[in-house]
Structure formats: structure tokens, C-alpha cells
């Protein structure tokens, strides 16, 4: 009596299909990760986030010296918001598509380090950002000092476009990310010195 051929996959075919599916899934994850890393507005659902006034930021946590120029983290915007000139005491009305924020007296810095995407932490001792992954450091406005002593990042922290209305209410446009500036030598205009040397080390 003749045997009927089995309708099942051979081991070799099953191995090929499994390997192909694994590679396909890995490529899909890699692609999604690259999009999220290189195009942060995709992960922010193309949003403009209303932050509020400087007084609203101060009221969130009175233990953070926001009024002195210390960066405060705003999770909805995935950004650190920082007052450029604390002596002015408020945000100034206007629009800044470059993210510099000097005219508006406020800057919104994207939460990722430009080196490999870790989140830098602001240090209350020296008012600088310190990246825990590869030790890149930035002043409180996100500018990176030149030199290998300040870590491997090739530029300052990226910035979001901003709008401040007539009532001093800040809105961060998370759809418009501007790359951070090139490093500047410490001691030159454009880099704020740390309040204390080697803070949070």
C-alpha cells in the first residue's frame, strides 16, 4: 500500500520561514526606532503643547529654582523649559520658530541628548545638564562647550519652536525641532559657566 505525501512543512521550510519572519520583525522594529529617534515629532503626535506662564511653571514645584533659571522638565512636551534671563521675571510675547528664545526670554530644549538619545539631567549644584550615558555636558540653556572634557556630543541640545501670547502664556510647538548649535569654547560668549566646578559628579 502506497503512502500519501504529508501536507506538512518540512523542517527546512519551517526554519526558513521562522528566520524570515524574525528578520522581518527585527527590521520593522529598527525602522520604527529610527523614526522615533530621528523624527521626534512623530512620537509627539504632531502637537503644540500649552505650557502656561512663568508663574505657572514656578507653582508646579516650588523646590525647583525655576525663577533663577533652572530648567524644569515638562513631560507633555518632552522638553526642558528654561528662562533665558531670570532678571526679567516673565516670558515676553512673540514667536520664535528658531527655538533660540532669547527674544521671548524662554527656551524649550528637547529631552534627548544629541549624542545617542539619553535624557540629560539638570544638576541643581551647577545648573548644567549632565548626560548619564556618555557624560556629555551642556550649560543651562543647552549649549555644549567645545572640547572632549565635556563629552562626545557634536552639538548643543535641540530646541523646539515657541510662541508666547500677550498674557505671557508659552506654547511649545513639538512639530518644529531645530538642531542645537555647534559647541562653543568655555569662556566665550554663548556658554554660561557652571555655578560650581564639577557639580553633580
mmCIF file with all atom_site columns, C-alpha atoms in Angstrom, residues 41-128:
data_model
loop_
_atom_site.group_PDB
_atom_site.id
_atom_site.type_symbol
_atom_site.label_atom_id
_atom_site.label_alt_id
_atom_site.label_comp_id
_atom_site.label_asym_id
_atom_site.label_entity_id
_atom_site.label_seq_id
_atom_site.pdbx_PDB_ins_code
_atom_site.Cartn_x
_atom_site.Cartn_y
_atom_site.Cartn_z
_atom_site.occupancy
_atom_site.B_iso_or_equiv
_atom_site.pdbx_formal_charge
_atom_site.auth_seq_id
_atom_site.auth_comp_id
_atom_site.auth_asym_id
_atom_site.auth_atom_id
_atom_site.pdbx_PDB_model_num
ATOM 1  C CA . UNK A 1 41  ? 7.524  64.958 16.298 1.00 0.00 ? 41  UNK A CA 1
ATOM 2  C CA . UNK A 1 42  ? 6.269  61.553 15.118 1.00 0.00 ? 42  UNK A CA 1
ATOM 3  C CA . UNK A 1 43  ? 6.309  60.362 18.722 1.00 0.00 ? 43  UNK A CA 1
ATOM 4  C CA . UNK A 1 44  ? 4.735  63.589 19.951 1.00 0.00 ? 44  UNK A CA 1
ATOM 5  C CA . UNK A 1 45  ? 1.641  63.093 17.788 1.00 0.00 ? 45  UNK A CA 1
ATOM 6  C CA . UNK A 1 46  ? 2.307  66.366 15.943 1.00 0.00 ? 46  UNK A CA 1
ATOM 7  C CA . UNK A 1 47  ? 1.257  68.509 18.897 1.00 0.00 ? 47  UNK A CA 1
ATOM 8  C CA . UNK A 1 48  ? 1.535  72.044 20.150 1.00 0.00 ? 48  UNK A CA 1
ATOM 9  C CA . UNK A 1 49  ? 1.721  71.932 23.928 1.00 0.00 ? 49  UNK A CA 1
ATOM 10 C CA . UNK A 1 50  ? 0.435  74.826 26.032 1.00 0.00 ? 50  UNK A CA 1
ATOM 11 C CA . UNK A 1 51  ? 2.798  75.251 28.986 1.00 0.00 ? 51  UNK A CA 1
ATOM 12 C CA . UNK A 1 52  ? 1.462  78.375 30.725 1.00 0.00 ? 52  UNK A CA 1
ATOM 13 C CA . UNK A 1 53  ? 3.144  81.416 32.235 1.00 0.00 ? 53  UNK A CA 1
ATOM 14 C CA . UNK A 1 54  ? 6.397  81.549 34.172 1.00 0.00 ? 54  UNK A CA 1
ATOM 15 C CA . UNK A 1 55  ? 4.349  81.794 37.377 1.00 0.00 ? 55  UNK A CA 1
ATOM 16 C CA . UNK A 1 56  ? 2.502  78.572 36.378 1.00 0.00 ? 56  UNK A CA 1
ATOM 17 C CA . UNK A 1 57  ? 5.854  76.776 35.998 1.00 0.00 ? 57  UNK A CA 1
ATOM 18 C CA . UNK A 1 58  ? 7.080  78.052 39.347 1.00 0.00 ? 58  UNK A CA 1
ATOM 19 C CA . UNK A 1 59  ? 3.869  76.851 41.036 1.00 0.00 ? 59  UNK A CA 1
ATOM 20 C CA . UNK A 1 60  ? 4.319  73.269 39.761 1.00 0.00 ? 60  UNK A CA 1
ATOM 21 C CA . UNK A 1 61  ? 7.141  72.546 42.200 1.00 0.00 ? 61  UNK A CA 1
ATOM 22 C CA . UNK A 1 62  ? 8.392  75.316 44.486 1.00 0.00 ? 62  UNK A CA 1
ATOM 23 C CA . UNK A 1 63  ? 11.525 73.298 45.339 1.00 0.00 ? 63  UNK A CA 1
ATOM 24 C CA . UNK A 1 64  ? 12.854 73.792 41.781 1.00 0.00 ? 64  UNK A CA 1
ATOM 25 C CA . UNK A 1 65  ? 14.509 77.244 41.359 1.00 0.00 ? 65  UNK A CA 1
ATOM 26 C CA . UNK A 1 66  ? 12.790 77.969 38.021 1.00 0.00 ? 66  UNK A CA 1
ATOM 27 C CA . UNK A 1 67  ? 12.804 81.729 38.636 1.00 0.00 ? 67  UNK A CA 1
ATOM 28 C CA . UNK A 1 68  ? 16.618 81.581 38.978 1.00 0.00 ? 68  UNK A CA 1
ATOM 29 C CA . UNK A 1 69  ? 16.959 79.984 35.521 1.00 0.00 ? 69  UNK A CA 1
ATOM 30 C CA . UNK A 1 70  ? 16.988 76.290 36.474 1.00 0.00 ? 70  UNK A CA 1
ATOM 31 C CA . UNK A 1 71  ? 15.466 74.041 33.752 1.00 0.00 ? 71  UNK A CA 1
ATOM 32 C CA . UNK A 1 72  ? 12.131 72.410 34.567 1.00 0.00 ? 72  UNK A CA 1
ATOM 33 C CA . UNK A 1 73  ? 11.012 69.214 32.820 1.00 0.00 ? 73  UNK A CA 1
ATOM 34 C CA . UNK A 1 74  ? 7.593  69.285 31.121 1.00 0.00 ? 74  UNK A CA 1
ATOM 35 C CA . UNK A 1 75  ? 6.554  65.686 30.293 1.00 0.00 ? 75  UNK A CA 1
ATOM 36 C CA . UNK A 1 76  ? 3.734  66.622 27.859 1.00 0.00 ? 76  UNK A CA 1
ATOM 37 C CA . UNK A 1 77  ? 6.189  68.478 25.632 1.00 0.00 ? 77  UNK A CA 1
ATOM 38 C CA . UNK A 1 78  ? 9.093  66.072 26.279 1.00 0.00 ? 78  UNK A CA 1
ATOM 39 C CA . UNK A 1 79  ? 11.143 69.165 26.869 1.00 0.00 ? 79  UNK A CA 1
ATOM 40 C CA . UNK A 1 80  ? 13.031 71.147 29.476 1.00 0.00 ? 80  UNK A CA 1
ATOM 41 C CA . UNK A 1 81  ? 11.746 74.724 29.727 1.00 0.00 ? 81  UNK A CA 1
ATOM 42 C CA . UNK A 1 82  ? 14.241 77.302 30.959 1.00 0.00 ? 82  UNK A CA 1
ATOM 43 C CA . UNK A 1 83  ? 14.149 81.076 31.492 1.00 0.00 ? 83  UNK A CA 1
ATOM 44 C CA . UNK A 1 84  ? 16.891 82.742 29.442 1.00 0.00 ? 84  UNK A CA 1
ATOM 45 C CA . UNK A 1 85  ? 17.312 85.877 31.621 1.00 0.00 ? 85  UNK A CA 1
ATOM 46 C CA . UNK A 1 86  ? 15.926 85.350 35.135 1.00 0.00 ? 86  UNK A CA 1
ATOM 47 C CA . UNK A 1 87  ? 16.154 89.094 35.961 1.00 0.00 ? 87  UNK A CA 1
ATOM 48 C CA . UNK A 1 88  ? 13.267 89.844 33.570 1.00 0.00 ? 88  UNK A CA 1
ATOM 49 C CA . UNK A 1 89  ? 10.844 87.769 35.662 1.00 0.00 ? 89  UNK A CA 1
ATOM 50 C CA . UNK A 1 90  ? 8.477  86.760 32.844 1.00 0.00 ? 90  UNK A CA 1
ATOM 51 C CA . UNK A 1 91  ? 8.129  85.379 29.324 1.00 0.00 ? 91  UNK A CA 1
ATOM 52 C CA . UNK A 1 92  ? 7.917  88.063 26.615 1.00 0.00 ? 92  UNK A CA 1
ATOM 53 C CA . UNK A 1 93  ? 5.230  87.974 23.890 1.00 0.00 ? 93  UNK A CA 1
ATOM 54 C CA . UNK A 1 94  ? 6.210  86.884 20.400 1.00 0.00 ? 94  UNK A CA 1
ATOM 55 C CA . UNK A 1 95  ? 7.024  83.945 18.193 1.00 0.00 ? 95  UNK A CA 1
ATOM 56 C CA . UNK A 1 96  ? 10.346 82.194 17.678 1.00 0.00 ? 96  UNK A CA 1
ATOM 57 C CA . UNK A 1 97  ? 10.490 79.475 15.002 1.00 0.00 ? 97  UNK A CA 1
ATOM 58 C CA . UNK A 1 98  ? 14.265 79.059 15.560 1.00 0.00 ? 98  UNK A CA 1
ATOM 59 C CA . UNK A 1 99  ? 13.856 77.861 19.157 1.00 0.00 ? 99  UNK A CA 1
ATOM 60 C CA . UNK A 1 100 ? 16.554 80.278 20.384 1.00 0.00 ? 100 UNK A CA 1
ATOM 61 C CA . UNK A 1 101 ? 14.062 82.014 22.660 1.00 0.00 ? 101 UNK A CA 1
ATOM 62 C CA . UNK A 1 102 ? 16.289 84.949 23.636 1.00 0.00 ? 102 UNK A CA 1
ATOM 63 C CA . UNK A 1 103 ? 13.709 87.489 22.436 1.00 0.00 ? 103 UNK A CA 1
ATOM 64 C CA . UNK A 1 104 ? 10.924 85.648 24.319 1.00 0.00 ? 104 UNK A CA 1
ATOM 65 C CA . UNK A 1 105 ? 13.076 85.052 27.427 1.00 0.00 ? 105 UNK A CA 1
ATOM 66 C CA . UNK A 1 106 ? 12.358 81.310 27.335 1.00 0.00 ? 106 UNK A CA 1
ATOM 67 C CA . UNK A 1 107 ? 13.789 78.224 25.646 1.00 0.00 ? 107 UNK A CA 1
ATOM 68 C CA . UNK A 1 108 ? 12.381 74.691 25.288 1.00 0.00 ? 108 UNK A CA 1
ATOM 69 C CA . UNK A 1 109 ? 15.092 72.030 24.949 1.00 0.00 ? 109 UNK A CA 1
ATOM 70 C CA . UNK A 1 110 ? 14.267 68.578 23.590 1.00 0.00 ? 110 UNK A CA 1
ATOM 71 C CA . UNK A 1 111 ? 14.727 65.873 26.233 1.00 0.00 ? 111 UNK A CA 1
ATOM 72 C CA . UNK A 1 112 ? 17.249 63.785 24.288 1.00 0.00 ? 112 UNK A CA 1
ATOM 73 C CA . UNK A 1 113 ? 20.995 64.168 24.228 1.00 0.00 ? 113 UNK A CA 1
ATOM 74 C CA . UNK A 1 114 ? 22.131 64.738 20.613 1.00 0.00 ? 114 UNK A CA 1
ATOM 75 C CA . UNK A 1 115 ? 24.839 62.093 21.042 1.00 0.00 ? 115 UNK A CA 1
ATOM 76 C CA . UNK A 1 116 ? 22.829 58.867 21.406 1.00 0.00 ? 116 UNK A CA 1
ATOM 77 C CA . UNK A 1 117 ? 19.430 59.894 22.756 1.00 0.00 ? 117 UNK A CA 1
ATOM 78 C CA . UNK A 1 118 ? 19.718 59.513 26.544 1.00 0.00 ? 118 UNK A CA 1
ATOM 79 C CA . UNK A 1 119 ? 17.960 62.105 28.695 1.00 0.00 ? 119 UNK A CA 1
ATOM 80 C CA . UNK A 1 120 ? 20.368 64.621 30.279 1.00 0.00 ? 120 UNK A CA 1
ATOM 81 C CA . UNK A 1 121 ? 19.592 65.616 33.850 1.00 0.00 ? 121 UNK A CA 1
ATOM 82 C CA . UNK A 1 122 ? 19.874 69.193 35.110 1.00 0.00 ? 122 UNK A CA 1
ATOM 83 C CA . UNK A 1 123 ? 22.131 69.495 38.154 1.00 0.00 ? 123 UNK A CA 1
ATOM 84 C CA . UNK A 1 124 ? 20.952 71.847 40.908 1.00 0.00 ? 124 UNK A CA 1
ATOM 85 C CA . UNK A 1 125 ? 24.542 72.351 42.095 1.00 0.00 ? 125 UNK A CA 1
ATOM 86 C CA . UNK A 1 126 ? 25.933 73.858 38.886 1.00 0.00 ? 126 UNK A CA 1
ATOM 87 C CA . UNK A 1 127 ? 22.728 74.496 36.821 1.00 0.00 ? 127 UNK A CA 1
ATOM 88 C CA . UNK A 1 128 ? 24.167 72.431 33.928 1.00 0.00 ? 128 UNK A CA 1
#
